Amino acid sequence: MTLTPRPPRRVTVLDLAAARAEGRPLTMVTAYDWPTGRLADESGVDCVLVGDSVAMVVAGRSSTIPATLEQMVYHGEIVSRAATRAMVVVDLPFPFQHLGVRTAVEACARILKETGCQAVKLEGTAGQADVVAGIVAAGIPVMAHVGLRPQAVHQLGGYRMQRDEDQLMTDARAAAAAGAFAVVLECIPRAAAAAITAALPVPTIGIGAGPDCSGQVLVMHDLVGLSPDRVPRFVRAYADVRGTIGSALARWRADVERRDFPGSDETLG
Ligand code: KIV
């Protein structure tokens, strides 16, 4: 396994731009707590995303909509301390990007100040371009998120591939023109992702958008096989952590029940 060496310092927006210019694929993975933040950072990924998927992955909710600003700050602060090298990106939860520039800037400033992260991510269409521009004008780096916007799941009629290529291009271009330093493309056709990636002056990071994006992002619990529910078809599981933990718990329980644990080595005094 050959991995690109990383600088021994915090990844910045300039590093992401340089990677795009050099054609080096970017990697971003979600983390929500201390152990997963540490693991993500140690893996050498470029960015660690504290996604509002925390509501689904950690709290078992059926959408990301219930994630609150307080929860994003709580998880974002933990991961920002855990990840000392990767760029930490924290999601702006619903509905702050729809409440006007001032409210969105206030929420993003709170995320930046109270978590210690380096950037915020927000879902939106071209309709939120003024909000992206306002946050960027405040000196807060913005990663935009277009295509399947999970916060709009009810309006989109479910977690479905978004196929309106003109609309996708319009949304992605508007985000980049407003100053977003990268754009997440979720669940869109490969051809649309390739066209957007070629058209934008900033990196694209795909999830369910095919191999032609500047980089890829996945939810860590899907990637390591820890999610209890069915994962999307675009996920590749690189481990069976759910199976590993399940079998460890079963073995421990069996050992206790036959009085094999604790043994003399695990007994103090
Ligand atoms: O919240 C999240 O985890 C995300 C990724 C799936 C891109 O937005």
Short mmCIF file of C-alpha atoms and ligand atoms in Angstrom, two decimals:
data_model
loop_
_atom_site.label_atom_id
_atom_site.label_comp_id
_atom_site.label_asym_id
_atom_site.label_seq_id
_atom_site.Cartn_x
_atom_site.Cartn_y
_atom_site.Cartn_z
CA MET A 1 0.00 0.00 0.00
CA THR A 2 1.60 3.29 -1.11
CA LEU A 3 0.32 6.41 0.62
CA THR A 4 1.14 10.02 -0.28
CA PRO A 5 3.27 11.57 2.53
CA ARG A 6 1.58 14.41 4.40
CA PRO A 7 3.15 17.58 5.86
CA PRO A 8 3.66 17.37 9.67
CA ARG A 9 1.33 20.34 10.23
CA ARG A 10 -2.33 21.26 9.92
CA VAL A 11 -3.85 20.84 6.44
CA THR A 12 -5.10 24.18 5.08
CA VAL A 13 -7.33 25.37 2.26
CA LEU A 14 -4.13 26.05 0.28
CA ASP A 15 -3.11 22.38 0.58
CA LEU A 16 -6.49 21.32 -0.83
CA ALA A 17 -6.13 23.75 -3.74
CA ALA A 18 -2.58 22.46 -4.38
CA ALA A 19 -3.78 18.84 -4.33
CA ARG A 20 -6.42 19.68 -6.93
CA ALA A 21 -3.82 21.44 -9.11
CA GLU A 22 -1.49 18.42 -8.84
CA GLY A 23 -4.32 15.95 -9.47
CA ARG A 24 -3.79 14.26 -6.08
CA PRO A 25 -7.08 12.77 -4.84
CA LEU A 26 -8.36 14.26 -1.57
CA THR A 27 -9.75 12.20 1.29
CA MET A 28 -12.30 13.20 3.92
CA VAL A 29 -13.99 10.95 6.48
CA THR A 30 -16.49 11.67 9.22
CA ALA A 31 -15.72 11.45 12.93
CA TYR A 32 -17.85 12.40 15.90
CA ASP A 33 -15.85 11.64 19.03
CA TRP A 34 -12.36 11.33 20.53
CA PRO A 35 -11.43 7.79 19.41
CA THR A 36 -12.76 8.17 15.86
CA GLY A 37 -11.26 11.67 15.57
CA ARG A 38 -7.87 10.27 16.58
CA LEU A 39 -8.17 7.32 14.18
CA ALA A 40 -9.22 9.55 11.28
CA ASP A 41 -6.34 11.95 11.90
CA GLU A 42 -3.78 9.15 12.28
CA SER A 43 -4.94 7.63 8.96
CA GLY A 44 -3.55 10.69 7.16
CA VAL A 45 -6.80 11.88 5.54
CA ASP A 46 -6.85 15.50 4.40
CA CYS A 47 -10.08 16.44 6.19
CA VAL A 48 -12.12 15.12 9.08
CA LEU A 49 -15.79 16.00 8.82
CA VAL A 50 -17.95 16.36 11.90
CA GLY A 51 -21.09 15.79 9.88
CA ASP A 52 -24.64 16.42 10.97
CA SER A 53 -24.92 12.71 10.10
CA VAL A 54 -24.08 12.45 13.83
CA ALA A 55 -27.86 12.59 14.31
CA MET A 56 -28.28 9.36 12.33
CA VAL A 57 -24.99 7.54 12.95
CA VAL A 58 -24.54 8.26 16.66
CA ALA A 59 -28.05 9.12 17.84
CA GLY A 60 -30.02 6.72 15.64
CA ARG A 61 -32.34 9.39 14.21
CA SER A 62 -33.91 8.82 10.78
CA SER A 63 -32.50 12.03 9.27
CA THR A 64 -29.90 14.73 9.91
CA ILE A 65 -32.57 17.36 10.50
CA PRO A 66 -32.68 17.01 14.33
CA ALA A 67 -28.95 17.84 14.71
CA THR A 68 -28.69 21.06 16.74
CA LEU A 69 -26.05 23.79 16.80
CA GLU A 70 -25.21 22.80 20.38
CA GLN A 71 -24.64 19.17 19.31
CA MET A 72 -22.43 20.23 16.40
CA VAL A 73 -20.39 22.42 18.74
CA TYR A 74 -20.11 19.60 21.30
CA HIS A 75 -18.93 16.98 18.79
CA GLY A 76 -16.90 19.50 16.78
CA GLU A 77 -14.90 20.57 19.84
CA ILE A 78 -14.05 16.96 20.74
CA VAL A 79 -12.93 16.07 17.21
CA SER A 80 -10.99 19.32 16.81
CA ARG A 81 -8.90 18.40 19.86
CA ALA A 82 -8.50 14.81 18.65
CA ALA A 83 -7.42 15.68 15.11
CA THR A 84 -4.28 17.78 15.24
CA ARG A 85 -3.16 17.51 11.59
CA ALA A 86 -6.18 17.06 9.32
CA MET A 87 -8.42 20.01 8.49
CA VAL A 88 -11.50 19.68 10.70
CA VAL A 89 -14.74 20.68 9.00
CA VAL A 90 -17.96 21.00 11.02
CA ASP A 91 -21.44 20.92 9.49
CA LEU A 92 -23.77 23.89 9.85
CA PRO A 93 -26.99 22.20 11.01
CA PHE A 94 -30.44 22.86 9.58
CA PRO A 95 -31.82 25.55 9.14
CA PHE A 96 -29.17 28.23 9.80
CA GLN A 97 -28.19 28.77 6.14
CA HIS A 98 -31.83 29.62 5.40
CA LEU A 99 -32.21 32.30 8.08
CA GLY A 100 -30.30 35.09 6.39
CA VAL A 101 -26.64 36.05 6.20
CA ARG A 102 -26.37 37.50 9.70
CA THR A 103 -27.82 34.47 11.49
CA ALA A 104 -25.73 32.08 9.40
CA VAL A 105 -22.53 34.06 10.09
CA GLU A 106 -23.34 34.07 13.83
CA ALA A 107 -23.85 30.29 13.83
CA CYS A 108 -20.67 29.63 11.82
CA ALA A 109 -18.66 32.00 14.02
CA ARG A 110 -19.87 30.11 17.07
CA ILE A 111 -18.81 26.82 15.48
CA LEU A 112 -15.38 28.22 14.59
CA LYS A 113 -14.77 29.88 17.99
CA GLU A 114 -16.12 27.15 20.25
CA THR A 115 -14.87 24.04 18.43
CA GLY A 116 -11.47 25.15 17.13
CA CYS A 117 -12.28 23.70 13.70
CA GLN A 118 -10.85 25.17 10.50
CA ALA A 119 -13.94 25.29 8.25
CA VAL A 120 -17.71 24.83 8.12
CA LYS A 121 -19.74 22.85 5.60
CA LEU A 122 -23.21 23.86 4.56
CA GLU A 123 -25.84 22.36 2.31
CA GLY A 124 -27.44 24.63 -0.21
CA THR A 125 -28.43 25.56 -3.73
CA ALA A 126 -27.64 28.70 -5.73
CA GLY A 127 -30.30 30.28 -3.49
CA GLN A 128 -27.85 30.22 -0.56
CA ALA A 129 -24.95 31.79 -2.50
CA ASP A 130 -25.35 35.12 -0.67
CA VAL A 131 -25.08 33.28 2.64
CA VAL A 132 -21.90 31.48 1.51
CA ALA A 133 -20.46 34.84 0.41
CA GLY A 134 -21.33 36.44 3.76
CA ILE A 135 -19.69 33.67 5.78
CA VAL A 136 -16.58 33.76 3.56
CA ALA A 137 -16.47 37.57 3.93
CA ALA A 138 -16.32 37.02 7.69
CA GLY A 139 -13.13 35.02 7.16
CA ILE A 140 -14.70 31.62 7.72
CA PRO A 141 -13.77 28.98 5.11
CA VAL A 142 -16.87 27.34 3.63
CA MET A 143 -17.17 23.88 2.08
CA ALA A 144 -20.43 23.76 0.12
CA HIS A 145 -22.61 20.64 -0.25
CA VAL A 146 -24.83 20.25 -3.32
CA GLY A 147 -26.71 17.43 -5.02
CA LEU A 148 -28.52 15.19 -2.53
CA ARG A 149 -28.88 17.52 0.43
CA PRO A 150 -29.93 15.27 3.33
CA GLN A 151 -31.37 18.24 5.25
CA ALA A 152 -33.87 18.62 2.36
CA VAL A 153 -34.77 14.90 2.33
CA HIS A 154 -38.49 15.53 2.69
CA GLN A 155 -38.55 18.08 -0.11
CA LEU A 156 -36.47 15.80 -2.37
CA GLY A 157 -38.80 12.84 -1.74
CA GLY A 158 -36.19 10.63 -0.08
CA TYR A 159 -32.47 9.86 -0.26
CA ARG A 160 -32.44 9.72 -4.06
CA MET A 161 -29.89 10.42 -6.76
CA GLN A 162 -30.21 14.03 -8.00
CA ARG A 163 -30.26 14.05 -11.81
CA ASP A 164 -31.01 17.61 -12.93
CA GLU A 165 -27.57 18.29 -14.40
CA ASP A 166 -28.25 21.97 -15.22
CA GLN A 167 -29.42 22.64 -11.67
CA LEU A 168 -26.44 20.74 -10.20
CA MET A 169 -23.99 22.75 -12.32
CA THR A 170 -25.75 26.01 -11.40
CA ASP A 171 -25.63 25.20 -7.67
CA ALA A 172 -21.98 24.12 -7.71
CA ARG A 173 -20.86 27.12 -9.79
CA ALA A 174 -22.78 29.51 -7.51
CA ALA A 175 -21.10 28.03 -4.41
CA ALA A 176 -17.62 28.34 -5.92
CA ALA A 177 -18.31 31.88 -7.20
CA ALA A 178 -19.48 32.84 -3.69
CA GLY A 179 -16.10 31.77 -2.32
CA ALA A 180 -16.52 28.15 -1.19
CA PHE A 181 -13.07 26.51 -1.11
CA ALA A 182 -14.48 23.04 -1.97
CA VAL A 183 -17.81 21.54 -2.95
CA VAL A 184 -19.21 18.20 -1.78
CA LEU A 185 -21.20 16.45 -4.51
CA GLU A 186 -23.58 13.89 -3.00
CA CYS A 187 -25.40 11.22 -4.95
CA ILE A 188 -25.30 12.61 -8.48
CA PRO A 189 -24.56 10.89 -11.81
CA ARG A 190 -20.91 10.28 -12.64
CA ALA A 191 -21.12 12.42 -15.80
CA ALA A 192 -22.53 15.39 -13.89
CA ALA A 193 -19.81 15.09 -11.23
CA ALA A 194 -17.11 14.92 -13.92
CA ALA A 195 -18.49 17.98 -15.70
CA ILE A 196 -18.76 19.98 -12.46
CA THR A 197 -15.26 18.94 -11.39
CA ALA A 198 -13.87 20.10 -14.74
CA ALA A 199 -15.80 23.39 -14.60
CA LEU A 200 -15.09 24.50 -11.02
CA PRO A 201 -11.96 26.36 -9.93
CA VAL A 202 -12.06 24.53 -6.55
CA PRO A 203 -11.90 20.84 -5.56
CA THR A 204 -15.01 18.66 -5.56
CA ILE A 205 -15.39 15.92 -2.96
CA GLY A 206 -17.76 13.16 -3.98
CA ILE A 207 -19.97 10.75 -2.10
CA GLY A 208 -21.98 8.55 -4.42
CA ALA A 209 -20.78 10.75 -7.30
CA GLY A 210 -18.31 8.43 -9.02
CA PRO A 211 -14.53 8.44 -9.39
CA ASP A 212 -14.00 11.68 -11.32
CA CYS A 213 -14.28 14.10 -8.38
CA SER A 214 -11.18 15.74 -6.91
CA GLY A 215 -11.65 13.64 -3.78
CA GLN A 216 -13.94 11.30 -1.88
CA VAL A 217 -15.77 11.40 1.45
CA LEU A 218 -17.46 8.60 3.37
CA VAL A 219 -19.16 8.20 6.73
CA MET A 220 -16.63 6.40 8.93
CA HIS A 221 -19.16 3.99 10.44
CA ASP A 222 -20.12 2.83 6.92
CA LEU A 223 -16.47 2.59 5.79
CA VAL A 224 -15.42 0.39 8.73
CA GLY A 225 -18.58 -1.73 8.84
CA LEU A 226 -19.95 -0.40 12.12
CA SER A 227 -23.34 0.82 10.88
CA PRO A 228 -26.16 -1.47 12.06
CA ASP A 229 -28.46 -0.48 9.21
CA ARG A 230 -28.21 -1.04 5.46
CA VAL A 231 -25.56 1.20 3.92
CA PRO A 232 -25.88 2.92 0.53
CA ARG A 233 -24.65 0.98 -2.53
CA PHE A 234 -21.87 3.52 -3.14
CA VAL A 235 -20.13 2.54 0.12
CA ARG A 236 -17.23 0.08 0.23
CA ALA A 237 -16.77 -1.46 3.70
CA TYR A 238 -13.06 -1.91 4.52
CA ALA A 239 -13.64 -3.76 7.81
CA ASP A 240 -16.29 -5.54 9.84
CA VAL A 241 -15.97 -3.59 13.08
CA ARG A 242 -19.55 -4.43 14.06
CA GLY A 243 -18.71 -8.12 13.77
CA THR A 244 -15.44 -7.66 15.69
CA ILE A 245 -17.10 -5.79 18.57
CA GLY A 246 -20.06 -8.17 18.61
CA SER A 247 -17.82 -11.21 18.89
CA ALA A 248 -15.61 -9.59 21.57
CA LEU A 249 -18.69 -8.82 23.66
CA ALA A 250 -20.05 -12.35 23.24
CA ARG A 251 -16.68 -13.88 24.24
CA TRP A 252 -16.40 -11.61 27.29
CA ARG A 253 -19.93 -12.46 28.37
CA ALA A 254 -19.22 -16.19 27.99
CA ASP A 255 -15.98 -15.86 29.99
CA VAL A 256 -17.79 -14.09 32.83
CA GLU A 257 -20.59 -16.63 32.83
CA ARG A 258 -18.14 -19.54 33.17
CA ARG A 259 -16.08 -17.58 35.74
CA ASP A 260 -13.05 -17.43 33.46
CA PHE A 261 -12.93 -13.62 33.70
CA PRO A 262 -11.33 -11.98 35.61
CA GLY A 263 -8.37 -14.35 35.82
CA SER A 264 -5.46 -14.02 38.22
CA ASP A 265 -3.64 -11.59 35.86
CA GLU A 266 -6.68 -9.33 35.80
CA THR A 267 -7.18 -9.43 39.57
CA LEU A 268 -5.63 -6.68 41.66
CA GLY A 269 -4.12 -7.52 45.03
O1 KIV B 1 -23.09 14.78 7.43
C1 KIV B 1 -22.31 14.10 6.74
O2 KIV B 1 -21.75 13.10 7.19
C2 KIV B 1 -22.08 14.52 5.36
C3 KIV B 1 -21.30 13.60 4.48
C4 KIV B 1 -22.08 12.40 4.16
C5 KIV B 1 -20.79 14.31 3.28
O3 KIV B 1 -22.53 15.54 4.97
#
